[in-house]
Amino acid sequence: GPEDAATAWTRRLRDRRNEHMAARADERLRAGAGTALLVVGAGHLPGPQGGIARLAAAGHRGEQLTRGGLGVTGPAPVPAPRP
């Protein structure tokens, strides 16, 4: 169905933030020594408007790191309850 106004506003705000963050990261990556660690919230990574896609379109190579290691996605493990 059609997107409600709050969802559309949130998506537009996130997409604009992603654009701005990726542009600043691109500038810094081009000025730096070659390897960098960029840390952003998980909501800024996926999709065609996400940070990974935007930086790839600018010619950068990278991968998403998660708690489980390189290229692993999913929630953090939940510890077993104590007796």
Coordinates of C-alpha atoms in Angstrom, one line a residue:
G1 CA 0.0 0.0 0.0
P2 CA 1.0 3.6 -0.1
E3 CA 3.5 4.9 2.4
D4 CA 2.1 6.9 5.3
A5 CA 3.5 10.4 5.8
A6 CA 5.6 9.5 8.8
T7 CA 7.3 6.6 7.0
A8 CA 7.9 8.7 3.9
W9 CA 9.4 11.5 6.0
T10 CA 11.7 9.1 7.9
R11 CA 12.9 7.5 4.6
R12 CA 13.6 10.9 3.1
L13 CA 15.5 12.1 6.2
R14 CA 17.6 8.8 6.3
D15 CA 18.3 9.0 2.5
R16 CA 19.5 12.7 2.8
R17 CA 21.7 11.8 5.8
N18 CA 23.1 8.9 3.9
E19 CA 23.9 11.1 0.9
H20 CA 25.6 13.7 3.2
M21 CA 27.6 11.1 5.2
A22 CA 28.7 9.2 2.1
A23 CA 29.9 12.5 0.5
R24 CA 31.9 13.4 3.6
A25 CA 33.3 9.9 3.9
D26 CA 34.3 10.0 0.2
E27 CA 36.2 13.3 0.7
R28 CA 38.1 11.9 3.7
L29 CA 38.8 8.6 2.0
R30 CA 40.3 10.3 -1.0
A31 CA 42.4 12.5 1.2
G32 CA 43.6 9.7 3.4
A33 CA 46.1 6.9 3.3
G34 CA 43.7 4.3 1.8
T35 CA 42.3 2.2 4.7
A36 CA 39.6 3.5 7.0
L37 CA 37.0 2.3 9.5
L38 CA 33.7 4.1 9.1
V39 CA 31.2 3.5 11.9
V40 CA 27.5 4.3 11.3
G41 CA 24.2 3.0 12.6
A42 CA 22.9 -0.2 10.9
G43 CA 20.0 1.7 9.4
H44 CA 22.4 3.7 7.2
L45 CA 24.0 0.6 5.5
P46 CA 21.5 -1.4 3.4
G47 CA 19.7 -0.7 0.2
P48 CA 20.3 1.3 -2.9
Q49 CA 20.4 4.6 -1.0
G50 CA 22.5 3.2 1.9
G51 CA 26.1 4.1 2.7
I52 CA 27.7 0.9 1.3
A53 CA 26.0 1.4 -2.1
R54 CA 26.8 5.1 -2.2
L55 CA 30.4 4.6 -1.4
A56 CA 30.7 1.8 -3.9
A57 CA 29.2 4.1 -6.6
A58 CA 31.9 6.6 -5.7
G59 CA 34.5 3.9 -6.5
H60 CA 35.3 2.7 -2.9
R61 CA 35.5 -1.0 -1.9
G62 CA 34.4 -2.2 1.5
E63 CA 32.4 -4.6 3.5
Q64 CA 30.0 -4.6 6.4
L65 CA 31.5 -5.7 9.7
T66 CA 29.2 -7.1 12.4
R67 CA 29.5 -8.5 15.9
G68 CA 30.0 -12.0 14.4
G69 CA 32.8 -11.0 12.1
L70 CA 33.3 -10.1 8.5
G71 CA 30.3 -10.5 6.3
V72 CA 28.1 -12.1 9.0
T73 CA 24.7 -10.6 9.6
G74 CA 22.1 -11.2 12.2
P75 CA 21.4 -10.4 15.8
A76 CA 24.0 -10.7 18.6
P77 CA 23.8 -14.0 20.4
V78 CA 21.6 -14.0 23.5
P79 CA 23.4 -15.4 26.6
A80 CA 21.8 -18.4 28.3
P81 CA 19.9 -17.6 31.5
R82 CA 21.8 -18.2 34.7
P83 CA 20.3 -20.8 37.1

